[in-house]
Coordinates of C-alpha atoms and ligand atoms in Angstrom, one line a residue:
M148 CA 16.3 26.3 -15.0
I149 CA 17.0 24.1 -12.0
M150 CA 14.1 24.2 -9.6
E151 CA 13.3 22.9 -6.1
G152 CA 12.0 19.3 -6.0
I153 CA 13.8 16.9 -8.2
K154 CA 15.1 17.5 -11.7
I155 CA 16.4 14.7 -13.9
I156 CA 18.3 15.3 -17.1
G157 CA 19.1 12.7 -19.7
I158 CA 19.3 9.6 -17.6
E159 CA 20.4 6.5 -19.4
K160 CA 20.9 3.0 -17.9
H161 CA 21.7 -0.4 -19.2
F162 CA 22.2 -3.7 -17.4
E163 CA 22.4 -6.7 -19.9
K164 CA 20.2 -4.5 -22.2
K165 CA 19.3 -0.9 -22.2
I166 CA 16.6 -0.2 -19.6
L167 CA 16.3 3.7 -19.5
F168 CA 16.5 5.9 -22.6
D169 CA 17.2 9.6 -22.1
I170 CA 14.9 10.2 -19.2
S171 CA 14.3 13.9 -18.4
L172 CA 11.6 15.0 -15.9
E173 CA 10.7 17.3 -13.1
I174 CA 9.2 16.4 -9.8
E175 CA 7.6 19.5 -8.3
K176 CA 8.0 20.4 -4.7
N177 CA 4.9 19.8 -2.4
K178 CA 3.1 17.8 -5.0
I179 CA 2.3 14.1 -5.7
T180 CA 3.9 12.8 -8.9
G181 CA 2.9 9.4 -10.2
I182 CA 5.3 7.3 -12.2
L183 CA 3.1 4.8 -14.0
G184 CA 4.0 2.0 -16.4
P185 CA 3.7 -1.7 -17.1
S186 CA 5.9 -4.2 -15.4
G187 CA 9.5 -4.0 -16.6
S188 CA 9.2 -0.5 -17.9
G189 CA 12.0 0.7 -15.7
K190 CA 10.1 2.4 -12.8
T191 CA 12.0 0.8 -9.9
T192 CA 15.4 1.3 -11.7
L193 CA 14.6 5.0 -12.1
L194 CA 13.7 5.3 -8.5
R195 CA 16.8 3.5 -7.4
I196 CA 18.8 5.9 -9.6
I197 CA 17.1 8.9 -8.0
S198 CA 17.9 7.5 -4.5
G199 CA 21.5 6.8 -5.4
L200 CA 21.2 3.0 -5.0
E201 CA 22.0 2.6 -8.7
I202 CA 24.5 4.7 -10.8
P203 CA 23.2 5.8 -14.3
D204 CA 25.4 5.5 -17.4
K205 CA 24.7 9.1 -18.3
G206 CA 22.7 12.1 -17.1
A207 CA 22.3 14.3 -14.1
I208 CA 20.0 14.6 -11.0
Y209 CA 19.3 17.7 -9.0
I210 CA 17.5 17.5 -5.6
N211 CA 16.4 20.9 -4.3
K212 CA 18.8 22.6 -6.8
K213 CA 21.8 20.6 -5.6
C214 CA 23.5 18.2 -8.1
V215 CA 23.6 14.8 -6.5
C216 CA 24.6 12.8 -9.6
S217 CA 26.5 13.8 -12.8
E218 CA 29.6 12.7 -14.7
K219 CA 31.7 14.1 -11.9
I220 CA 29.5 14.1 -8.8
F221 CA 28.0 11.2 -6.8
I222 CA 26.3 11.9 -3.5
E223 CA 25.7 8.8 -1.4
P224 CA 22.1 7.7 -0.8
E225 CA 22.1 8.5 2.9
K226 CA 23.2 12.1 2.1
R227 CA 20.4 12.8 -0.4
N228 CA 17.9 13.4 2.4
L229 CA 15.2 11.2 0.7
G230 CA 12.8 8.8 2.3
F231 CA 12.0 5.5 0.6
V232 CA 9.3 3.0 1.1
F233 CA 10.0 -0.1 -1.1
Q234 CA 7.4 -2.7 -1.9
D235 CA 8.8 -5.2 0.6
L236 CA 8.8 -2.5 3.2
G237 CA 12.0 -3.7 4.9
L238 CA 10.6 -3.7 8.4
W239 CA 12.9 -5.2 11.1
P240 CA 11.3 -8.4 12.5
H241 CA 13.1 -8.2 15.9
M242 CA 12.1 -4.6 16.6
N243 CA 8.7 -3.5 17.9
I244 CA 7.1 -0.3 16.6
K245 CA 8.7 2.0 19.1
E246 CA 12.1 0.5 18.4
H247 CA 11.7 1.1 14.7
L248 CA 11.2 4.8 15.4
D249 CA 13.9 5.0 18.0
F250 CA 16.4 3.6 15.6
V251 CA 15.8 6.4 13.1
L252 CA 15.5 9.1 15.8
E253 CA 18.8 8.0 17.4
S254 CA 20.5 8.2 14.0
K255 CA 19.3 11.8 13.9
G256 CA 21.0 12.4 17.3
I257 CA 17.9 12.3 19.5
I258 CA 19.0 10.1 22.4
N259 CA 17.1 11.5 25.4
S260 CA 14.4 8.9 26.3
E261 CA 11.7 11.4 27.0
Q262 CA 12.3 13.3 23.8
K263 CA 12.4 10.1 21.8
E264 CA 9.1 8.9 23.3
K265 CA 7.5 12.3 22.5
E266 CA 8.7 12.4 18.9
A267 CA 7.8 8.7 18.3
V268 CA 4.3 9.2 19.6
K269 CA 3.9 12.4 17.6
I270 CA 4.8 10.6 14.4
L271 CA 2.8 7.4 15.2
K272 CA -0.3 9.6 15.8
L273 CA 0.0 10.8 12.2
V274 CA -0.5 7.2 11.0
K275 CA -2.7 6.2 13.8
L276 CA -0.3 3.7 15.4
E277 CA 0.3 5.5 18.7
N278 CA -1.3 2.7 20.7
Y279 CA 0.9 0.0 19.2
L280 CA 4.3 0.9 20.6
K281 CA 5.2 -2.6 21.9
I282 CA 3.8 -4.5 18.9
Y283 CA 6.2 -6.4 16.5
P284 CA 5.8 -6.4 12.6
H285 CA 4.5 -10.0 12.5
Q286 CA 1.6 -8.9 14.8
L287 CA 0.5 -6.2 12.4
S288 CA -2.0 -6.4 9.5
G289 CA -0.8 -5.5 6.0
G290 CA -2.2 -2.0 6.3
E291 CA -0.6 -1.4 9.7
K292 CA 2.8 -2.6 8.3
Q293 CA 2.5 -0.1 5.4
R294 CA 1.7 2.6 7.9
L295 CA 4.7 1.7 10.1
A296 CA 6.9 1.9 7.0
I297 CA 5.5 5.4 6.3
A298 CA 6.0 6.4 10.0
R299 CA 9.6 5.3 9.9
V300 CA 10.2 7.3 6.8
L301 CA 8.5 10.4 8.3
A302 CA 10.7 10.1 11.4
Q303 CA 13.7 10.8 9.2
D304 CA 12.4 14.3 8.5
S305 CA 12.9 14.0 4.7
K306 CA 10.4 16.1 2.9
I307 CA 10.8 14.0 -0.3
L308 CA 9.3 10.5 -0.2
L309 CA 9.9 7.9 -2.9
L310 CA 7.2 5.2 -2.7
D311 CA 7.6 2.1 -4.9
E312 CA 4.2 0.4 -5.1
P313 CA 3.6 1.2 -1.5
F314 CA 0.1 -0.2 -1.2
S315 CA 0.2 -3.0 -3.7
N316 CA -0.8 -5.9 -1.6
L317 CA -3.7 -4.4 0.2
D318 CA -7.4 -4.9 -0.4
P319 CA -9.2 -2.1 -2.2
V320 CA -11.0 -0.7 0.9
L321 CA -7.8 -0.4 2.9
K322 CA -5.9 1.0 -0.1
K323 CA -8.4 3.7 -0.5
E324 CA -8.2 4.6 3.2
L325 CA -4.4 4.7 3.2
K326 CA -4.3 6.8 0.1
K327 CA -6.6 9.3 1.8
E328 CA -4.3 9.4 4.8
L329 CA -1.3 9.8 2.5
V330 CA -2.8 12.8 0.8
A331 CA -3.7 14.3 4.1
L332 CA -0.2 13.8 5.4
Q333 CA 1.3 15.2 2.2
K334 CA -0.8 18.4 2.6
K335 CA -0.2 18.7 6.3
M336 CA 3.6 18.2 6.2
K337 CA 4.1 19.7 2.7
L338 CA 5.7 16.6 1.4
T339 CA 7.0 16.0 -2.1
I340 CA 5.9 12.5 -3.1
V341 CA 7.0 10.3 -6.0
Y342 CA 4.5 7.4 -6.2
I343 CA 5.3 4.5 -8.4
T344 CA 2.8 2.0 -9.6
H345 CA 1.8 -0.2 -12.6
N346 CA -1.9 0.3 -11.7
P347 CA -3.5 3.5 -13.1
S348 CA -6.5 3.4 -10.8
E349 CA -4.1 3.7 -7.8
I350 CA -2.7 7.1 -8.8
F351 CA -5.1 8.9 -11.1
D352 CA -7.2 10.3 -8.2
I353 CA -4.4 11.5 -6.0
A354 CA -1.5 12.6 -8.3
D355 CA -1.0 16.2 -9.4
K356 CA 1.1 15.0 -12.3
I357 CA 1.6 11.6 -13.9
I358 CA 4.5 10.4 -16.0
I359 CA 3.9 7.3 -18.1
L360 CA 6.9 5.1 -18.7
K361 CA 7.0 2.3 -21.3
D362 CA 10.1 0.3 -22.3
G363 CA 12.3 2.8 -20.6
R364 CA 11.0 5.9 -22.3
I365 CA 8.6 8.6 -21.2
M366 CA 5.5 8.3 -23.3
Q367 CA 3.4 11.0 -21.9
E368 CA 3.3 13.3 -18.9
G369 CA 0.7 15.8 -17.6
K370 CA -2.1 16.3 -15.2
P371 CA -4.3 13.1 -14.7
K372 CA -7.3 14.9 -16.3
E373 CA -5.3 15.9 -19.4
I374 CA -4.0 12.4 -19.9
L375 CA -7.4 10.8 -19.5
K376 CA -8.9 13.3 -21.9
K377 CA -6.1 13.1 -24.5
P378 CA -4.1 9.9 -24.3
K379 CA -1.2 10.3 -26.7
N380 CA -1.5 6.9 -28.3
K381 CA -3.4 3.7 -28.4
F382 CA -1.1 2.0 -25.9
I383 CA -1.9 4.6 -23.2
K384 CA -5.6 4.6 -24.1
N385 CA -5.7 0.8 -23.6
F386 CA -3.5 0.9 -20.5
L387 CA -5.8 3.3 -18.8
I388 CA -8.9 1.3 -19.3
Ligands
LIG128 N1 20.2 -5.2 -11.3 C1 19.7 -5.6 -12.4 N2 20.4 -6.4 -13.3 C2 19.9 -6.7 -14.5 N3 18.7 -6.4 -15.0 C3 17.9 -5.6 -14.2 C4 18.4 -5.1 -12.9 N4 17.4 -4.4 -12.3 C5 16.4 -4.3 -13.2 N5 16.7 -5.0 -14.3 C6 15.9 -5.2 -15.5 O1 15.4 -3.9 -15.9 C7 14.1 -4.0 -16.4 C8 13.3 -2.9 -15.7 O2 13.1 -3.4 -14.3 P1 12.4 -2.5 -13.2 O3 12.5 -3.2 -12.0 O4 12.9 -1.1 -13.2 O5 10.9 -2.5 -13.8 P2 9.6 -2.0 -13.1 O6 9.0 -1.0 -14.1 O7 9.8 -1.5 -11.8 O8 8.7 -3.3 -13.1 P3 7.6 -3.8 -12.0 O9 6.3 -3.0 -12.3 O10 7.4 -5.3 -12.4 O11 8.1 -3.6 -10.6 C9 13.7 -5.4 -16.3 O12 13.8 -6.0 -17.5 C10 14.6 -6.0 -15.3 O13 14.8 -7.3 -15.5
LIG129 MG1 9.2 -2.2 -9.8

């Protein structure tokens, strides 16, 4: 059955060598799904395929029951209505915070200055950056930059967020705080979040479901508690320590 959220069926991908082998999985709506695996296991490649930045050799992808990729169909990334935050964040150095938000709001057709200001402040409040409108990325701390990247993606109105190692360069205290904010936002805005990381401790406390990837194959999937209780093999057991 094709469900809401994201459904992936039989994705295969090779570059010089084969990277993903017959990946099928479901990402449930309004939940946080963690994709966890060691470096080089194919996590970013999988996320790029979901977003449409990479074309798989085989397989199909459905987003909210709509086929966006199959042998015959290919929907462009900007038409998939997904929000991404990649590890390097991709902030625009020449734009202040307000301008980052304006750019997205204008692309959605919001051009009235008052309306833009109202929308921008509303979104920035969610990530506690509403007092930083005139500040440029180089004036922000690591955590504030991450929050700006999240605010920009929220401004798009996409309910599905794909986050690739979003908090990887932050100190543990800040990471904990931002994760808490992310969970609160997810609940408040009913977001569907795919959270990629190579670090089990980053995701086990917040994910509803975890998918463990190794060498381009799914090794185990399930609720964090189930995986912790019954790791399927030695590799997973050691990886989780
Ligand atoms: N465009 C590309 N061309 C050739 N090889 C690629 C390309 N993109 C990824 N790869 C290879 O695919 C494999 C998986 O890479 P990927 O970036 O998906 O891993 P990852 O799980 O995200 O790793 P990390 O945790 O280090 O970010 C790696 O061996 C990488 O070198
Ligand atoms: Mg990666």
